[in-house]
Coordinates of C-alpha atoms in Angstrom, one line a residue:
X1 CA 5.3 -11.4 -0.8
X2 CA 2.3 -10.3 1.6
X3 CA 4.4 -6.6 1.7
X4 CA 3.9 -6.6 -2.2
X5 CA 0.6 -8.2 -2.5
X6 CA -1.2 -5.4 -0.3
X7 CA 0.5 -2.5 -1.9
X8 CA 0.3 -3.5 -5.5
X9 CA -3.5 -3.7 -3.4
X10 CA -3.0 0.0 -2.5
X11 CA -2.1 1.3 -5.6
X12 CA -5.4 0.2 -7.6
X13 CA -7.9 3.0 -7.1
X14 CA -11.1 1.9 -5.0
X15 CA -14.6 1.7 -7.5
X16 CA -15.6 4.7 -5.3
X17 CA -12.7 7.0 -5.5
X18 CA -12.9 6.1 -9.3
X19 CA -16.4 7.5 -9.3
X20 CA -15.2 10.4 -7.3
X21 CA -12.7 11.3 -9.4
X22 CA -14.7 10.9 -12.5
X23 CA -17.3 12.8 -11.2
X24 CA -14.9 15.7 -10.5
X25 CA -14.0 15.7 -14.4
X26 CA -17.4 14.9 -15.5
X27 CA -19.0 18.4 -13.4
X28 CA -15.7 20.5 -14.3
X29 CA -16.2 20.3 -18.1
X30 CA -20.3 21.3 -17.3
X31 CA -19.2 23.9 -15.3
X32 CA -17.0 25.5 -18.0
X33 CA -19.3 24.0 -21.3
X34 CA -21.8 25.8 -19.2
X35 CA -20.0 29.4 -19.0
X36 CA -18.7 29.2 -22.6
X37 CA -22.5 29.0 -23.7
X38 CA -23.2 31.5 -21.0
X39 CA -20.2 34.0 -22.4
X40 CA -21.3 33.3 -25.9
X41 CA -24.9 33.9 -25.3
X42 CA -26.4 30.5 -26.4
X43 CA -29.9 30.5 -26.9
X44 CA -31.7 28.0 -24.4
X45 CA -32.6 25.5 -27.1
X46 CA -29.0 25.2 -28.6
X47 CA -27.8 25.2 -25.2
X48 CA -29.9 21.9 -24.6
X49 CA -29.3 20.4 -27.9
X50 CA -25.8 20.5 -27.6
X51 CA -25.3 19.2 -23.5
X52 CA -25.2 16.2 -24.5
X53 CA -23.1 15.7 -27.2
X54 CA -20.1 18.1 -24.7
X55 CA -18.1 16.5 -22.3
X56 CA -18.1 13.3 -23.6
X57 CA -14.7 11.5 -22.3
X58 CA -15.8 12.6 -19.0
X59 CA -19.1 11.2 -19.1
X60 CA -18.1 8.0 -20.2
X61 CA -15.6 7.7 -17.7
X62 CA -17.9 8.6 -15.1
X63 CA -20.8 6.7 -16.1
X64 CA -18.1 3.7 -16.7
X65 CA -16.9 4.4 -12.8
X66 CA -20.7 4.2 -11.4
X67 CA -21.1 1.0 -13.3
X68 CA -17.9 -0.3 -12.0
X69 CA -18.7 0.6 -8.3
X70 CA -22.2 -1.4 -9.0
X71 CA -21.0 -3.8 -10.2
X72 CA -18.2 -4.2 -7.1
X73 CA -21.2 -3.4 -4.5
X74 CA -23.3 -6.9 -5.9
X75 CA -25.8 -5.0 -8.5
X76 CA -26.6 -6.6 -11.2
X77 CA -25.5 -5.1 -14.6
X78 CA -28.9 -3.7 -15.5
X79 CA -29.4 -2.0 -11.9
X80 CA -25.8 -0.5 -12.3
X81 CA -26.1 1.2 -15.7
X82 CA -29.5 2.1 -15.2
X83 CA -28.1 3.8 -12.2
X84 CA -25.3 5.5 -14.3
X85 CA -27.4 6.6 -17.0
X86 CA -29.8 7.8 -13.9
X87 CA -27.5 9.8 -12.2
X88 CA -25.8 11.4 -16.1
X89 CA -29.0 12.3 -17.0
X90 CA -29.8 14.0 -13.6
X91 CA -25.9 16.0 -13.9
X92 CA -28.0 17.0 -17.7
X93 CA -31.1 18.0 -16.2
X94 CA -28.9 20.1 -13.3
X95 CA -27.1 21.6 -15.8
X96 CA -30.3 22.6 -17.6
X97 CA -31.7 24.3 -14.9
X98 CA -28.5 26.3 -13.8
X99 CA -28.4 27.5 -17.6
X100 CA -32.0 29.1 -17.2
X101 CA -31.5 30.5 -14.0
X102 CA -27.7 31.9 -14.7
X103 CA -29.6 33.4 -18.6
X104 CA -32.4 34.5 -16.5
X105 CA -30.4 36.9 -14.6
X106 CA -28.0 37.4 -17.0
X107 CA -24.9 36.2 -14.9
X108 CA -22.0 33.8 -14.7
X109 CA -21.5 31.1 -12.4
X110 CA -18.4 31.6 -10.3
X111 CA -15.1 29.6 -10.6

């Protein structure tokens, strides 16, 4: 019984390496929204309109995870989704800036 117990125990991913795998998905899916624009020669104000509303499975998930491992680490839920919406909108503003640099010099991120 103790054999199953702690590897039924194993088996359920850790908050953390929820958030690290959410976060994988959630910067992936920039990465490429961000070359597609690139590629397709978005304008910087479409580009910004439209972050937001991309990637949105991945977000959630992500911002879900960060929540989760909040919650697990004793925050309260209003310090843990203001820390997930915190550290989205920072992945956004990131993004932002990597647009105008990579349009600035006319080149594309690597893979």
């Amino acid at each position: 019984m103790l054999i199953t117990t702690l590897v039924l125990a194993m088996m359920v991913q850790s908050p953390a390496a929820t958030v690290d795998r959410t976060r994988a998905a959630f910067t992936k899916c920039l990465r490429d929204d961000l070359k597609r624009a690139l590629e397709a020669k978005v304008e910087e104000a479409e580009y910004v309109m439209t972050l937001k509303a991309n990637c949105t499975a991945e977000r959630d998930a992500f911002r879900k995870a960060v929540i989760a491992l909040g919650r697990a680490a004793g925050d309260s839920e209003k310090v843990a989704t203001d820390d997930a919406d915190w550290q989205v909108e920072d992945y956004h503003e990131n993004f932002t800036e990597k647009f105008k640099d990579y349009k600035a010099t006319n080149t594309l991120p690597g893979d």
